[in-house]
XYZ file of C-alpha atoms in Angstrom:
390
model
C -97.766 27.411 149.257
C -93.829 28.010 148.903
C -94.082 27.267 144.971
C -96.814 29.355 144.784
C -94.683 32.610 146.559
C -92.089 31.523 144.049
C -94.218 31.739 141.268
C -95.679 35.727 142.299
C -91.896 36.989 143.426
C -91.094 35.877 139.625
C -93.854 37.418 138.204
C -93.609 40.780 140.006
C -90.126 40.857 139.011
C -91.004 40.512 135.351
C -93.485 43.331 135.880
C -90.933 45.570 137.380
C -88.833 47.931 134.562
C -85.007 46.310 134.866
C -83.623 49.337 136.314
C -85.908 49.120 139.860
C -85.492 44.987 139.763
C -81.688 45.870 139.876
C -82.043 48.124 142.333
C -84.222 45.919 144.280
C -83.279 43.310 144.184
C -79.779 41.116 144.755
C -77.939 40.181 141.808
C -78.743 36.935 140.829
C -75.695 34.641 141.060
C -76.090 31.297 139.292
C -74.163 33.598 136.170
C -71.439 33.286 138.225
C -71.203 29.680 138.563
C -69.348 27.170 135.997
C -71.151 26.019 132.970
C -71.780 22.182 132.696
C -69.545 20.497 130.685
C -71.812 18.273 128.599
C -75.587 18.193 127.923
C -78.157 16.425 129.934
C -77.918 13.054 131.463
C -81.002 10.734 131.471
C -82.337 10.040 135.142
C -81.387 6.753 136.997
C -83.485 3.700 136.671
C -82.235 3.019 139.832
C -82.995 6.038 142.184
C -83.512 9.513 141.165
C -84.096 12.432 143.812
C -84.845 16.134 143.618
C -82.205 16.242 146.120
C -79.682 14.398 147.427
C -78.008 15.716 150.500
C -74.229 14.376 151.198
C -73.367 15.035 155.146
C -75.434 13.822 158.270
C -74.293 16.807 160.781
C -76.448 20.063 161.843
C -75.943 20.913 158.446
C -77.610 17.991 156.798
C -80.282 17.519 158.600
C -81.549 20.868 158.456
C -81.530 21.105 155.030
C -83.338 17.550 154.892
C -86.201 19.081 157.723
C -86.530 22.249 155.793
C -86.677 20.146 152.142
C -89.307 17.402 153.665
C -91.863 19.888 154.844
C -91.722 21.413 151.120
C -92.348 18.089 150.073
C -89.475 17.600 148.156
C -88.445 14.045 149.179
C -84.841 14.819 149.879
C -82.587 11.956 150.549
C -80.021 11.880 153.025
C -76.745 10.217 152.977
C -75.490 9.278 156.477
C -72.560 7.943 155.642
C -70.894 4.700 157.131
C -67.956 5.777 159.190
C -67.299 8.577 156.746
C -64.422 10.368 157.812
C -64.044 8.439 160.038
C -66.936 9.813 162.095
C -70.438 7.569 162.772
C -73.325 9.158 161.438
C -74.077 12.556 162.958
C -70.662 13.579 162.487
C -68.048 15.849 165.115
C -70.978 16.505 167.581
C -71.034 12.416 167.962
C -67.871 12.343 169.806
C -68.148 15.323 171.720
C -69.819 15.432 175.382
C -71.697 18.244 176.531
C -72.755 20.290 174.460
C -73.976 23.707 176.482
C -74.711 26.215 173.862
C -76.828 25.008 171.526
C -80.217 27.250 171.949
C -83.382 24.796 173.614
C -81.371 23.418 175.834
C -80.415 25.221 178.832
C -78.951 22.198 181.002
C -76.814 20.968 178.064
C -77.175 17.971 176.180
C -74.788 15.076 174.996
C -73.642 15.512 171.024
C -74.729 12.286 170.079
C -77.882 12.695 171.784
C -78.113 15.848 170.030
C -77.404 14.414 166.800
C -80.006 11.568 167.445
C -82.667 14.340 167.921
C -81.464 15.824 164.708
C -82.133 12.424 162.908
C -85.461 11.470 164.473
C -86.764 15.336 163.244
C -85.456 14.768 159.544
C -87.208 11.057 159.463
C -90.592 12.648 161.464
C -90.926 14.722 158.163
C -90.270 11.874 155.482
C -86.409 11.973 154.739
C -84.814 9.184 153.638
C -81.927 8.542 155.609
C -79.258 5.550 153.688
C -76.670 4.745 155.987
C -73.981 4.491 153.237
C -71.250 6.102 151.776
C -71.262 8.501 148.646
C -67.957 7.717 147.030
C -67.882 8.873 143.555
C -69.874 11.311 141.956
C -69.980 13.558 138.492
C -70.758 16.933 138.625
C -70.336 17.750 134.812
C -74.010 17.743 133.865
C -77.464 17.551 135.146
C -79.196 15.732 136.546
C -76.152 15.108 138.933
C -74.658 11.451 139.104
C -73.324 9.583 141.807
C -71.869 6.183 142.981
C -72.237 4.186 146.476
C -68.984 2.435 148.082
C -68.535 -0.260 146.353
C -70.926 0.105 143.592
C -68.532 2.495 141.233
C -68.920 0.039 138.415
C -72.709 0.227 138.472
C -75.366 2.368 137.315
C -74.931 5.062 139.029
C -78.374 6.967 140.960
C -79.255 10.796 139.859
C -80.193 14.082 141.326
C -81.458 17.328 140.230
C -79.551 19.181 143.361
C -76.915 18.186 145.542
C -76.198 19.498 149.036
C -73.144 19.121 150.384
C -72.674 18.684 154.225
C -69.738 16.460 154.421
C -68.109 18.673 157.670
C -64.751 19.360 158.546
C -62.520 17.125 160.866
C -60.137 18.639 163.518
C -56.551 17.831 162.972
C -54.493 15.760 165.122
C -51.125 15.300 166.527
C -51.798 11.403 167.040
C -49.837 11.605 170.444
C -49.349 8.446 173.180
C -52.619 9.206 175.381
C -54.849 11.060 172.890
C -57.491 8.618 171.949
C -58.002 7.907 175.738
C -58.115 11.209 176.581
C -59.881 12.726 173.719
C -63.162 15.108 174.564
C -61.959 13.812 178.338
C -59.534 16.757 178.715
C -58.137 17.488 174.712
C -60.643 19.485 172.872
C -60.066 21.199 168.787
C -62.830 23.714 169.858
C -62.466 25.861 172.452
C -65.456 28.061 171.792
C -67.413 24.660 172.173
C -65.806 23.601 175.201
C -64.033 26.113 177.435
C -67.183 26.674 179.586
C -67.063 22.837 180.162
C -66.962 22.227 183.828
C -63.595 20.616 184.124
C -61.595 22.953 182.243
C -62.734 26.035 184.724
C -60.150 27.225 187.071
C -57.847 24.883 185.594
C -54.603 24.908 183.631
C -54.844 24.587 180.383
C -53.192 24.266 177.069
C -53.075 25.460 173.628
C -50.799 23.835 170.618
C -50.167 25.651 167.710
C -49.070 28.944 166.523
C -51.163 30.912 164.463
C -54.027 33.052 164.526
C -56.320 30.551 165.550
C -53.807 29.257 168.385
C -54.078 32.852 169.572
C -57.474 33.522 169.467
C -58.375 30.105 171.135
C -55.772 30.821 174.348
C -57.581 34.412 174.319
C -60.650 32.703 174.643
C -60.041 30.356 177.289
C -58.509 32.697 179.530
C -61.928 33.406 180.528
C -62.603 30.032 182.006
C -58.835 28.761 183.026
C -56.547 30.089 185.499
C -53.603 30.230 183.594
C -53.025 29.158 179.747
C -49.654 27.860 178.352
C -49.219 28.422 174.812
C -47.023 25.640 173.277
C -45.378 26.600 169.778
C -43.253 24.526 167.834
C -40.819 27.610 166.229
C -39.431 29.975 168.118
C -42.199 32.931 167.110
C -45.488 32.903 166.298
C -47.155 32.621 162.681
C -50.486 34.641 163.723
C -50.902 37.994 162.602
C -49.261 41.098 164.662
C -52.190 42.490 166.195
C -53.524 38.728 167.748
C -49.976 37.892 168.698
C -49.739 41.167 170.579
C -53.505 40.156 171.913
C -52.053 36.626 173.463
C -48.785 38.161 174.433
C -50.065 41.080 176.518
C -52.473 38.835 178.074
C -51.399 38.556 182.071
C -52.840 35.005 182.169
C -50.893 33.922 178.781
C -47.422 35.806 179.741
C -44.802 35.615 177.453
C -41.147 34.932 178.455
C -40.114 38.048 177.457
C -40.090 40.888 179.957
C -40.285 43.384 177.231
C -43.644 42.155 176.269
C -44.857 41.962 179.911
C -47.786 44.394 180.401
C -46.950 44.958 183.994
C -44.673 46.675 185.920
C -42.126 44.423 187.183
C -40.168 44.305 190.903
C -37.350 41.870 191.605
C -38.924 39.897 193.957
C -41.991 39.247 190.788
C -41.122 35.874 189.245
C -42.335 35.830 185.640
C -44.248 32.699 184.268
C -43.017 30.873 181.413
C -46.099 30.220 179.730
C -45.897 30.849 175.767
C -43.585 27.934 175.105
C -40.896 28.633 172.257
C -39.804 25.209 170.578
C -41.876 23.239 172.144
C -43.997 20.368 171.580
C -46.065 17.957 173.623
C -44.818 13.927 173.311
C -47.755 12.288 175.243
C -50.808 12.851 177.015
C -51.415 11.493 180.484
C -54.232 11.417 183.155
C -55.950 9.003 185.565
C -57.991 7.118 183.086
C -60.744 9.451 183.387
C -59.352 12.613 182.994
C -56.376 14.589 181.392
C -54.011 15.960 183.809
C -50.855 16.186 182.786
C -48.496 16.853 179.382
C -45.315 15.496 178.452
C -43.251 18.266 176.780
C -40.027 18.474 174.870
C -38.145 21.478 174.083
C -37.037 20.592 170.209
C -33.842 22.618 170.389
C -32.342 21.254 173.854
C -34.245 18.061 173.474
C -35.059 18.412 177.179
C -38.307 17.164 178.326
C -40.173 17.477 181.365
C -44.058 17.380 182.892
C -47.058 19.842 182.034
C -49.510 19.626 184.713
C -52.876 20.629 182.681
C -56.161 19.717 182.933
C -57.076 20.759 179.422
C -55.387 20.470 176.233
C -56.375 22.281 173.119
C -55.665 21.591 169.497
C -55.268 24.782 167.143
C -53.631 23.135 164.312
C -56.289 23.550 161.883
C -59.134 21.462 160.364
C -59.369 19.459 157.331
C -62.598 19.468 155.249
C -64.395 16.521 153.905
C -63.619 17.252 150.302
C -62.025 15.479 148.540
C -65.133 13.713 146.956
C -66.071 17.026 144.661
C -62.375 19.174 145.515
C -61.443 18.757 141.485
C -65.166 19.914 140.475
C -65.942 22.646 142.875
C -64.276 25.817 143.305
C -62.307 25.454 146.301
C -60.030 27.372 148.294
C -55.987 26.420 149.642
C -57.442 24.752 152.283
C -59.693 22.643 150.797
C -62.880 24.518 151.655
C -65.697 25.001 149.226
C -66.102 28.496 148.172
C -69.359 29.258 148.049
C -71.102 32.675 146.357
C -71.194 35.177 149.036
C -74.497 35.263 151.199
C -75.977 31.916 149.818
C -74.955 28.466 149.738
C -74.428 28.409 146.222
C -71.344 27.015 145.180
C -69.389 27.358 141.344
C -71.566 24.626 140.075
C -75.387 25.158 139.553
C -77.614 23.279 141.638
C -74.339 22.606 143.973
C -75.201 23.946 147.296
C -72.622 23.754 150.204
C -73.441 24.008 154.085
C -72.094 23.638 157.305
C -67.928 22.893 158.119
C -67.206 22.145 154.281
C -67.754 25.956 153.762
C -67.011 27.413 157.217
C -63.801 27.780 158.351
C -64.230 30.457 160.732
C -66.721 29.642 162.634
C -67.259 26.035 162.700
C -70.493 25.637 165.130
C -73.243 23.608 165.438
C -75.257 26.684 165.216
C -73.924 28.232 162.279
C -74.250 24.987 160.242
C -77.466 24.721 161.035
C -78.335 28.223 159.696
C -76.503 27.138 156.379
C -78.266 24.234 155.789
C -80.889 26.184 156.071
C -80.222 28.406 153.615
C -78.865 25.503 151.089
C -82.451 23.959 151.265
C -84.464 27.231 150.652
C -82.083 27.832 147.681
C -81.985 24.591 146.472
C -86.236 24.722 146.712
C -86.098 28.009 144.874
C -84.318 26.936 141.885
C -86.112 24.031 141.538
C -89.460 25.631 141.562
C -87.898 27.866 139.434
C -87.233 25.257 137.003
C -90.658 23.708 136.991
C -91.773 26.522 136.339
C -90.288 26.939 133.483
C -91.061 23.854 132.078
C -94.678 24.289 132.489
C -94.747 27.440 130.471
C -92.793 25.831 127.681
C-alpha cells in the first residue's frame, strides 16, 4: 500500500512543470550527500538485508517496528555490551522513567526497553544479539563485519540505520557506581521529577551551558541547587550564566550578582562553587546523601550534604564505528541533512542520541527512528522502482 503511494507521489511529480514541483515540494537532499567511492559490491552469500539497523535503544526499535510492518525484513543489531550498555541501551540502567507518553504511573527503563523489543520481534524483526564492529561505507550495497569475524566474509545491506546512542560522561569518582541512578543522574530533564530528588539538595557539576540549564531546571523540584565548577567562572554563554546566577535558589557568591535586596542580618548562600570539585560520593547504601568536595586552589575539603548529584559534563556518542565515513561534527555527532535522518552518505540514515545532542530523550529518539525508517522505505521503493522500469 506504502509502495504503491510511493509510486503515485513520483508520478504526480513527473506530471507537475519543474517550476510548481520546486515550489511544492522540499528540495530533495540525497545531492547533497557524498558520492560512493567505488562501484557496486556483490551481495553477501552470507546474509544480505534491505536494512540493517545498528543501535537497540528507542531509536532502533522504532525504526525496526515501522520497517517490519512495511515488510521490509529489517534486521536489528542489539549489540553485546556495546558501549558498555546491555541491549536496550541508557534507558536499561535508568529507574523510573515518568514521562514517556502511555504510561502515566511510570515505568522501569529496562522494562521499557523490554516492551520496545517484544513490539519489534511481534512484527518479524530480527533481533542478533551481537556486535557490529567493522563496517565499509564506500559503496553499495553496504558491508559490514561481526566482533570477531573481521577476517570473514563480511554480510551486506542496501540501507543502514544508525542508532548506536550517546553515553553520559563520567567523573569515575569513589561511590559512583554504587550510587549511580540511586542519587547521580546525567539527565536532569529525565529525572528531576523523580521522587527523591524533590525538596532536596541537589547538585550540578560542570560549567557550561548545559551545567546551567540543568541547575535551572532542577530548581523546580529541589530546594536549593549548588553549582560546582572546576575554574573560577563559568564557560556557558552570558545570557544562561546570568539565568543560573540570578536564580535565588542557585545564588552566587557574589553580592553584586544577588537579585535581592540585601540587610546585614541576610546571610548569603554559597552555592555556585568556584574551584571546586567533588572527590567521592557517599550515602547509606541505598541512597546518595552526601558529597565530598575539594576546593582545587586551597586544597581544602569538606562535606556536601545532597541528595542528588547531577552530571553536566557532556555526552559522548557511539561513533566511532562510521566517525571517518560520515560527516560528523567536533563532538563526534553525526550530522545529519536538516529535517530528515539522512546523513552525508546515501542510504545512511542516523536516529536517536548519535544525532541529538540537544535533546537527548527517549521521546525524541523515538520520533527519529521514525523518520529514518520512512526514509529509508522511501528510497528503497524508490529504487525498485526504478529498476522495474529499466
Amino acid at each position: 500500500m506504502l509502495f504503491s503511494r510511493f509510486r503515485f507521489l513520483k508520478g504526480l511529480v513527473r506530471a507537475l512543470p519543474l517550476a510548481a514541483v520546486s515550489a511544492s515540494l522540499p528540495d530533495r537532499t540525497y545531492s547533497q550527500m557524498a558520492p560512493l567511492t567505488h562501484g557496486k559490491v556483490p551481495k553477501s552469500t552470507k546474509m544480505h538485508s534491505k536494512v540493517v539497523i545498528i543501535g537497540s535503544g528507542p531509536a532502533g526499535h522504532t525504526a525496526a517496528v515501522y520497517l517490519a510492518r512495511a515488510n521490509l525484513n529489517p534486521v536489528l543489531f542489539e549489540g553485546f555490551m556495546a558501549n558498555g550498555f546491555a541491549a536496550g541501551g541508557q534507558l536499561t540502567t535508568t529507574t523510573d522513567v515518568e514521562n514517556y507518553p502511555g504510561f502515566p504511573s511510570g515505568i522501569l527503563g529496562p522494562e521499557l526497553m523490554d516492551k520496545f523489543r517484544e513490539q519489534s520481534v511481534r512484527f518479524g524483526t530480527q533481533i542478533i544479539t551481537e556486535t557490529v564492529s567493522k563496517i565499509d561505507l564506500s559503496a553499495r550495497p553496504f558491508r559490514y563485519w561481526r566482533e570477531s569475524q573481521e577476517h570473514e566474509e563480511p554480510e551486506t545491506a542496501d540501507t543502514i540505520i544508525v542508532a548506536t546512542g550517546a553515553s553520559a560522561k563520567r567523573l569515575g569518582l569513589k561511590g559512583e557506581v554504587t550510587y549511580w541512578q540511586s542519587g547521580i543522574s546525567a539527565c536532569a530533564v529525565c529525572d528531576g521529577a523523580v521522587p527523591i530528588f524533590r525538596n532536596q539538595p541537589l547538585a550540578v557539576i560542570g560549567g557550561g551551558d548545559s551545567a546551567a540549564e540543568e541547575a535551572t531546571y532542577l530548581t523546580k523540584y529541589g530546594s536549593h541547587v549548588y553549582v560546582l565548577v572546576r575554574r573560577s567562572e563559568l564557560r556557558a554563554s552570558k545570557i544562561m550564566a546570568k539565568r543560573l546566577m540570578n536564580h535565588p535558589k542557585i545564588v552566587c557568591p557574589s553580592l553584586s550578582s544577588y537579585p535581592l535586596p540585601l540587610t546585614t542580618s541576610y546571610t548569603l548562600p554559597q552555592t555556585i562553587l568556584w574551584n571546586t570539585v567533588a572527590t567521592e560520593c557517599q550515602g547509606d547504601g541505598d541512597l546518595l546523601n552526601n558529597l565530598r568536595i575539594k576546593n582545587v586552589t586551597t586544597g581544602e575539603e569538606r562535606d556536601l550534604p545532597v541528595r542528588g548529584l547531577f552530571y553536566a559534563i557532556g555526552h559522548e556518542p557511539a561513533t566511532s564505528l562510521m566517525r571517518s565515513q560520515l560527516q560528523t561534527d567536533p563532538d563526534g555527532y553525526i550530522i545529519t541533512v536538516p529535517g530528515t535522518t539522512q546523513t552525508s552518505v546515501k542510504g545512511v540514515f542516523a536516529a536517536g542520541d548519535v544525532q541529538d545532542k540537544r535533546y537527548r530523550q527517549a521521546i525524541t529518539s523515538a520520533g527519529s527512528g521514525c523518520m529514518a525508517a520512512l526514509e529509508a522505505e522511501r528510497l528503497i521503493a524508490e529504487e525498485e522502482e526504478g529498476v522495474e522500469e529499466d
